[in-house]
Coordinates of C-alpha atoms in Angstrom, one line a residue:
Chain M
M1409 CA 70.1 101.0 123.2
K1410 CA 70.3 98.9 120.0
F1411 CA 72.2 100.4 117.1
G1412 CA 72.1 99.3 113.5
V1413 CA 75.0 100.4 111.4
L1414 CA 75.3 100.6 107.6
I1415 CA 78.7 100.9 106.0
N1416 CA 78.8 101.8 102.3
E1417 CA 82.4 102.3 101.4
G1418 CA 85.4 100.0 101.1
P1419 CA 88.4 99.9 103.5
Y1420 CA 91.3 102.3 102.9
Q1421 CA 89.5 104.0 99.9
H1422 CA 87.3 106.1 102.2
Q1423 CA 87.2 107.1 105.9
A1424 CA 83.7 105.7 106.3
S1425 CA 84.8 102.3 107.6
D1426 CA 87.2 103.9 110.1
T1427 CA 84.6 106.3 111.4
A1428 CA 82.1 103.5 111.7
Y1429 CA 84.7 101.4 113.6
K1430 CA 85.5 104.2 116.1
F1431 CA 81.8 104.9 116.5
I1432 CA 81.0 101.3 117.2
E1433 CA 83.9 101.0 119.7
A1434 CA 82.6 104.1 121.5
A1435 CA 79.0 102.8 121.5
I1436 CA 80.0 99.5 123.1
E1437 CA 82.1 101.4 125.7
E1438 CA 79.0 103.4 126.5
G1439 CA 77.0 100.3 127.1
H1440 CA 75.0 100.2 123.9
E1441 CA 74.3 97.1 121.8
I1442 CA 75.3 96.7 118.2
F1443 CA 72.4 94.9 116.6
R1444 CA 74.1 94.4 113.3
V1445 CA 76.7 96.0 111.0
F1446 CA 75.6 95.7 107.4
F1447 CA 78.1 96.2 104.6
Y1448 CA 76.7 97.5 101.3
H1449 CA 78.1 98.9 98.0
D1450 CA 81.9 98.7 98.1
G1451 CA 81.6 98.3 101.8
V1452 CA 81.5 94.6 101.3
N1453 CA 85.2 94.8 100.6
N1454 CA 85.8 95.3 104.3
G1455 CA 85.2 91.5 104.6
T1456 CA 88.1 90.2 102.6
R1457 CA 90.6 88.0 104.4
L1458 CA 93.2 88.5 101.6
A1459 CA 94.1 92.1 102.4
T1460 CA 97.8 92.7 103.2
P1461 CA 98.1 96.4 104.2
P1462 CA 101.6 97.7 105.1
Q1463 CA 102.7 96.7 108.5
D1464 CA 102.7 100.2 110.0
D1465 CA 99.1 100.7 109.0
R1466 CA 95.8 99.4 110.5
H1467 CA 94.5 96.1 109.2
I1468 CA 90.9 97.0 108.6
P1469 CA 89.3 93.6 107.9
N1470 CA 91.2 92.0 110.8
R1471 CA 90.1 94.8 113.1
W1472 CA 86.5 94.0 112.3
T1473 CA 87.0 90.3 112.9
E1474 CA 88.6 91.0 116.3
L1475 CA 85.9 93.4 117.3
A1476 CA 83.2 90.9 116.4
E1477 CA 85.0 88.1 118.3
K1478 CA 85.3 90.3 121.4
H1479 CA 81.8 91.6 121.4
E1480 CA 79.7 89.1 119.4
I1481 CA 78.8 91.6 116.7
D1482 CA 76.9 90.4 113.6
L1483 CA 78.9 91.5 110.5
V1484 CA 76.9 91.0 107.3
L1485 CA 77.9 91.5 103.7
C1486 CA 75.1 92.0 101.3
V1487 CA 75.0 89.0 99.0
A1488 CA 74.1 91.0 95.8
A1489 CA 76.8 93.6 96.4
A1490 CA 79.3 90.8 97.3
Q1491 CA 78.6 88.7 94.2
R1492 CA 79.2 91.7 92.0
R1493 CA 82.5 92.4 93.6
G1494 CA 83.9 88.9 94.0
M1495 CA 83.4 88.5 97.7
V1496 CA 82.7 84.8 98.2
D1497 CA 82.1 82.6 101.2
E1498 CA 82.1 78.8 101.3
D1499 CA 78.4 78.5 100.3
E1500 CA 78.7 81.1 97.5
M1501 CA 81.8 79.4 96.2
K1502 CA 79.9 76.1 95.8
R1503 CA 76.7 77.7 94.6
N1504 CA 78.5 79.7 91.8
S1505 CA 81.2 77.1 91.1
K1506 CA 84.1 79.4 92.0
D1507 CA 87.5 78.0 92.8
A1508 CA 88.1 80.0 96.0
N1509 CA 86.5 82.0 98.8
N1510 CA 87.8 85.1 100.5
I1511 CA 85.7 86.0 103.5
A1512 CA 87.4 87.0 106.8
G1513 CA 86.4 85.5 110.1
K1514 CA 83.1 86.5 111.7
F1515 CA 81.7 88.0 108.5
R1516 CA 78.7 86.3 106.9
I1517 CA 77.0 86.9 103.5
S1518 CA 73.3 87.3 103.5
G1519 CA 70.4 89.2 101.8
L1520 CA 69.4 92.8 101.9
G1521 CA 66.6 91.7 104.2
Q1522 CA 69.1 91.7 107.0
L1523 CA 69.5 95.5 106.5
I1524 CA 65.7 96.0 106.5
E1525 CA 65.5 93.9 109.6
A1526 CA 68.2 96.1 111.3
G1527 CA 66.0 99.1 110.3
I1528 CA 63.0 97.5 111.9
Q1529 CA 64.7 96.1 115.1
A1530 CA 67.3 98.7 116.0
D1531 CA 66.5 101.7 118.0
R1532 CA 68.9 103.8 115.9
M1533 CA 70.1 103.3 112.4
I1534 CA 73.2 105.1 111.2
T1535 CA 74.9 105.2 107.8
F1536 CA 78.6 105.7 107.1
G1537 CA 79.2 106.2 103.4
D1538 CA 80.2 108.6 100.7
Chain P
M1012 CA 66.7 115.1 114.8
L1013 CA 70.5 114.7 114.4
H1014 CA 72.0 115.5 111.0
T1015 CA 75.5 114.4 110.1
I1016 CA 77.5 115.8 107.2
N1017 CA 80.8 114.2 105.9
K1018 CA 81.6 116.3 102.8
S1019 CA 83.6 119.4 102.4
P1020 CA 81.2 122.1 101.5
F1021 CA 83.5 123.0 98.6
E1022 CA 83.0 119.6 97.2
K1023 CA 79.2 119.0 97.5
D1024 CA 76.1 120.8 98.5
S1025 CA 75.3 118.6 101.5
L1026 CA 75.6 121.4 104.1
K1027 CA 73.2 123.6 102.1
T1028 CA 70.7 120.8 101.6
C1029 CA 71.0 119.7 105.2
L1030 CA 70.2 123.3 106.4
R1031 CA 67.0 123.3 104.3
Y1032 CA 65.9 120.4 106.4
A1033 CA 67.3 121.0 109.8
E1034 CA 64.5 122.3 112.0
K1035 CA 64.6 124.4 115.1
G1036 CA 66.0 122.4 117.9
S1037 CA 68.0 120.0 115.8
S1038 CA 71.7 119.2 115.9
V1039 CA 74.2 119.1 113.0
L1040 CA 77.4 117.2 113.4
F1041 CA 80.4 117.7 111.0
I1042 CA 82.6 114.6 110.5
E1043 CA 85.3 113.6 108.1
D1044 CA 85.9 116.2 105.3
A1045 CA 82.9 118.2 106.5
V1046 CA 85.0 119.6 109.3
Y1047 CA 86.3 122.2 106.8
A1048 CA 82.9 123.7 106.9
C1049 CA 83.5 124.8 110.5
T1050 CA 86.6 126.9 109.8
K1051 CA 86.6 130.7 110.2
G1052 CA 86.7 132.9 107.1
T1053 CA 85.2 130.5 104.6
N1054 CA 82.3 131.3 102.3
F1055 CA 80.2 129.0 104.4
E1056 CA 80.7 130.5 107.8
K1057 CA 77.6 132.7 107.4
Q1058 CA 75.4 129.7 106.7
I1059 CA 76.4 128.4 110.1
T1060 CA 76.3 131.6 112.1
E1061 CA 72.9 132.5 110.6
N1062 CA 71.4 129.3 111.9
Q1063 CA 73.0 129.1 115.3
E1064 CA 70.0 130.5 117.0
N1065 CA 68.0 127.4 116.0
I1066 CA 70.4 124.7 115.5
S1067 CA 73.3 123.3 117.6
F1068 CA 76.5 122.6 115.6
Y1069 CA 79.0 120.0 116.6
V1070 CA 82.3 118.9 115.1
L1071 CA 84.1 115.6 115.6
G1072 CA 87.4 116.5 117.3
P1073 CA 89.6 113.6 116.0
D1074 CA 88.6 114.6 112.4
L1075 CA 89.6 118.2 113.1
E1076 CA 93.0 117.3 114.6
A1077 CA 93.7 114.9 111.7
R1078 CA 93.3 117.9 109.4
G1079 CA 95.6 120.2 111.4
L1080 CA 92.7 122.2 112.8
D1081 CA 91.7 123.1 116.4
N1082 CA 89.5 125.4 118.4
S1083 CA 91.3 128.5 117.2
N1084 CA 90.3 127.8 113.6
L1085 CA 86.6 127.3 114.3
T1086 CA 83.6 129.5 113.7
N1087 CA 82.3 130.5 117.2
N1088 CA 80.0 128.3 119.1
I1089 CA 80.7 125.0 117.4
E1090 CA 81.1 122.3 120.1
I1091 CA 84.0 119.9 119.7
I1092 CA 83.0 116.3 120.6
D1093 CA 84.7 112.9 120.5
Y1094 CA 83.3 109.6 119.3
K1095 CA 81.5 109.1 122.7
G1096 CA 79.9 112.4 122.2
F1097 CA 78.9 111.3 118.7
V1098 CA 77.3 108.2 120.2
K1099 CA 75.5 110.3 122.8
L1100 CA 74.0 112.6 120.1
V1101 CA 72.7 109.6 118.1
A1102 CA 71.2 108.1 121.3
E1103 CA 69.7 111.4 122.4
N1104 CA 68.0 112.1 119.0
E1105 CA 65.3 109.8 118.0
K1106 CA 66.4 109.9 114.3
T1107 CA 69.6 110.6 112.4
Q1108 CA 69.8 111.7 108.8
N1109 CA 73.2 111.2 107.3
W1110 CA 73.7 113.7 104.5
L1111 CA 76.4 112.0 102.5
Chain T
M970 CA 63.4 83.7 99.8
E971 CA 65.3 83.3 103.1
D972 CA 64.8 87.0 103.9
Q973 CA 61.1 86.7 104.3
E974 CA 61.6 84.4 107.3
L975 CA 62.6 87.5 109.1
E976 CA 59.1 89.0 109.2
S977 CA 58.4 90.5 112.5
G978 CA 54.9 92.0 112.2
I979 CA 56.3 95.4 112.9
V980 CA 55.7 98.0 110.2
K981 CA 57.9 101.1 110.3
K982 CA 58.0 104.1 108.1
F983 CA 61.1 103.9 105.9
I984 CA 62.3 106.8 103.9
Y985 CA 64.9 106.4 101.2
V986 CA 66.6 109.7 100.4
N987 CA 68.3 109.7 97.0
R988 CA 70.7 112.5 96.3
K989 CA 73.0 111.0 93.7
A990 CA 72.9 111.0 89.9
P991 CA 72.2 107.6 88.3
H992 CA 75.0 106.3 86.1
G993 CA 78.3 107.7 87.2
T994 CA 78.3 105.6 90.3
I995 CA 76.4 102.5 91.4
Y996 CA 74.8 104.1 94.5
A997 CA 71.4 104.9 92.9
H998 CA 71.2 101.5 91.3
E999 CA 72.0 99.6 94.5
A1000 CA 69.7 101.9 96.5
L1001 CA 66.8 100.9 94.3
E1002 CA 67.6 97.3 95.1
V1003 CA 67.2 98.0 98.8
V1004 CA 63.8 99.7 98.1
L1005 CA 62.5 96.6 96.3
I1006 CA 63.5 94.3 99.2
A1007 CA 62.0 96.7 101.7
A1008 CA 58.7 96.5 99.8
A1009 CA 58.8 92.7 100.1
F1010 CA 59.0 93.1 103.8
E1011 CA 55.7 95.0 103.8
Q1012 CA 57.2 98.1 105.3
D1013 CA 55.8 101.5 104.7
V1014 CA 58.2 102.8 102.0
S1015 CA 58.6 106.3 100.7
L1016 CA 61.2 107.6 98.3
A1017 CA 62.5 111.2 98.2
F1018 CA 64.6 112.6 95.4
I1019 CA 66.8 115.6 96.3
D1020 CA 69.8 117.3 94.7
D1021 CA 71.2 115.2 91.8
G1022 CA 68.9 112.4 92.9
V1023 CA 66.2 114.0 90.7
Y1024 CA 68.2 113.0 87.6
Q1025 CA 67.4 109.3 88.4
L1026 CA 63.9 110.0 87.3
K1027 CA 64.7 111.8 84.0
K1028 CA 62.6 110.6 81.1
G1029 CA 64.2 108.7 78.2
Q1030 CA 67.4 107.4 79.7
N1031 CA 69.2 105.0 77.3
T1032 CA 72.4 103.3 78.5
D1033 CA 73.0 101.2 75.4
G1034 CA 76.0 103.3 74.5
I1035 CA 77.7 103.2 77.9
A1036 CA 77.3 99.4 78.4
T1037 CA 75.7 99.7 81.8
K1038 CA 72.4 98.2 82.9
N1039 CA 69.5 100.7 82.7
F1040 CA 68.2 100.2 86.2
T1041 CA 66.2 103.4 85.9
K1042 CA 63.5 101.4 84.0
T1043 CA 62.7 99.8 87.3
F1044 CA 61.2 103.1 88.6
G1045 CA 58.4 102.4 86.2
A1046 CA 57.7 99.0 87.9
L1047 CA 57.7 100.2 91.5
E1048 CA 53.9 100.3 91.5
M1049 CA 53.9 96.6 91.1
Y1050 CA 55.8 96.4 94.4
D1051 CA 53.3 98.7 96.0
V1052 CA 55.9 101.4 96.2
E1053 CA 53.8 104.4 95.3
K1054 CA 55.1 107.2 97.4
L1055 CA 57.7 109.0 95.3
Y1056 CA 58.5 112.6 96.3
V1057 CA 60.7 115.0 94.4
E1058 CA 62.0 118.2 95.9
K1059 CA 60.8 121.2 94.0
E1060 CA 64.0 123.3 94.6
S1061 CA 66.2 120.6 93.2
L1062 CA 64.1 120.3 90.1
E1063 CA 64.1 124.0 89.5
E1064 CA 67.8 124.4 90.1
R1065 CA 68.4 121.9 87.3
G1066 CA 66.0 123.5 84.9
L1067 CA 63.6 120.5 85.1
S1068 CA 59.9 120.2 85.6
E1069 CA 57.6 117.4 86.5
D1070 CA 57.0 116.8 82.7
D1071 CA 60.7 115.8 82.4
L1072 CA 60.2 112.8 84.8
S1073 CA 59.5 109.2 83.7
V1074 CA 57.1 108.3 86.5
D1075 CA 54.3 109.8 88.5
V1076 CA 55.7 111.7 91.5
E1077 CA 54.6 114.3 93.9
V1078 CA 56.7 117.4 93.7
L1079 CA 57.1 119.0 97.1
A1080 CA 58.9 122.1 98.4
S1081 CA 61.5 121.3 101.0
S1082 CA 59.2 122.8 103.6
E1083 CA 56.6 120.1 102.8
L1084 CA 59.1 117.3 102.4
K1085 CA 60.4 118.2 105.9
K1086 CA 57.0 117.2 107.3
L1087 CA 57.4 113.8 105.7
F1088 CA 60.8 113.4 107.2
N1089 CA 59.4 114.2 110.6
E1090 CA 56.9 111.4 110.2
S1091 CA 59.5 108.9 109.0
E1092 CA 61.1 106.4 111.3
V1093 CA 64.0 104.8 109.5
F1094 CA 66.2 106.8 107.1
F1095 CA 68.4 105.4 104.4
N1096 CA 70.4 108.1 102.7
F1097 CA 72.1 107.3 99.5

């Protein structure tokens, strides 16, 4: 079965991102397909490559990158939400004349249409948020 | 339909609202801070027991343990499931409403 | 717009369930942005306002004094996007001492027992 996942909260601030991660891990183990993980609201902060959590804690952005590498999962940050919060990839950096970018590996920035498409294409849509 | 709730009932009305919408035969899963809704002796216990004839209640075990709770603290007839059980519920139900 | 390349020809019944008050957090504002995009995808879009979500539609909101963008004006423009199905839960209005006259746009006020039927017919839920 194809699952679409929406994550609306930032890492560490809220359990939503951790619950979503555990859910996705279990879904893959059960043989389901993750059509897309869409990050919205402060959820876009999951995609920073500049996080340095204490060593004895989980590294949430890296954990997403590793999961995506292992299982070819599409991780999408909403462009409008990302721009507001200073999440910038190479293209956005050029387009908006910024001096840096900060997106972790395997994340991409795209439009809200990607969320709607997930709603259309996925068999199940589930939201983790506040 | 599957309904998930992630808020303590003491913080927000999500349980109350969810129960207005959960129909006979539906499932309600408590995750994150909503697991406190499942504990015995709270003001909310009755809302659950009154509906158990029509609705199946589940709680996410890892969230329960994280908060120092186990089966002995739970209102009767709430099934403890793990993340795979969560996935199974989402797959079994055609639709999921997440009451945030 | 790049998003429109994704058109698939499938039309699903989307329901946006809004349960949060408008200005204290950004959820309501960004939820409305999703609604506008969904409309551009020519999906069947309905909006439900429950609990504090009904405050999003309160008449006469003016955010000049709090320096935020008054996104609630956009509710008045939804018709232009062919988003015309706005439902407000009767119980939530009553609990808050509000009536349909207090709202800024045309809506259908439904008891939860009626709104439930709409939920049963919906295919994709986005809860904010």
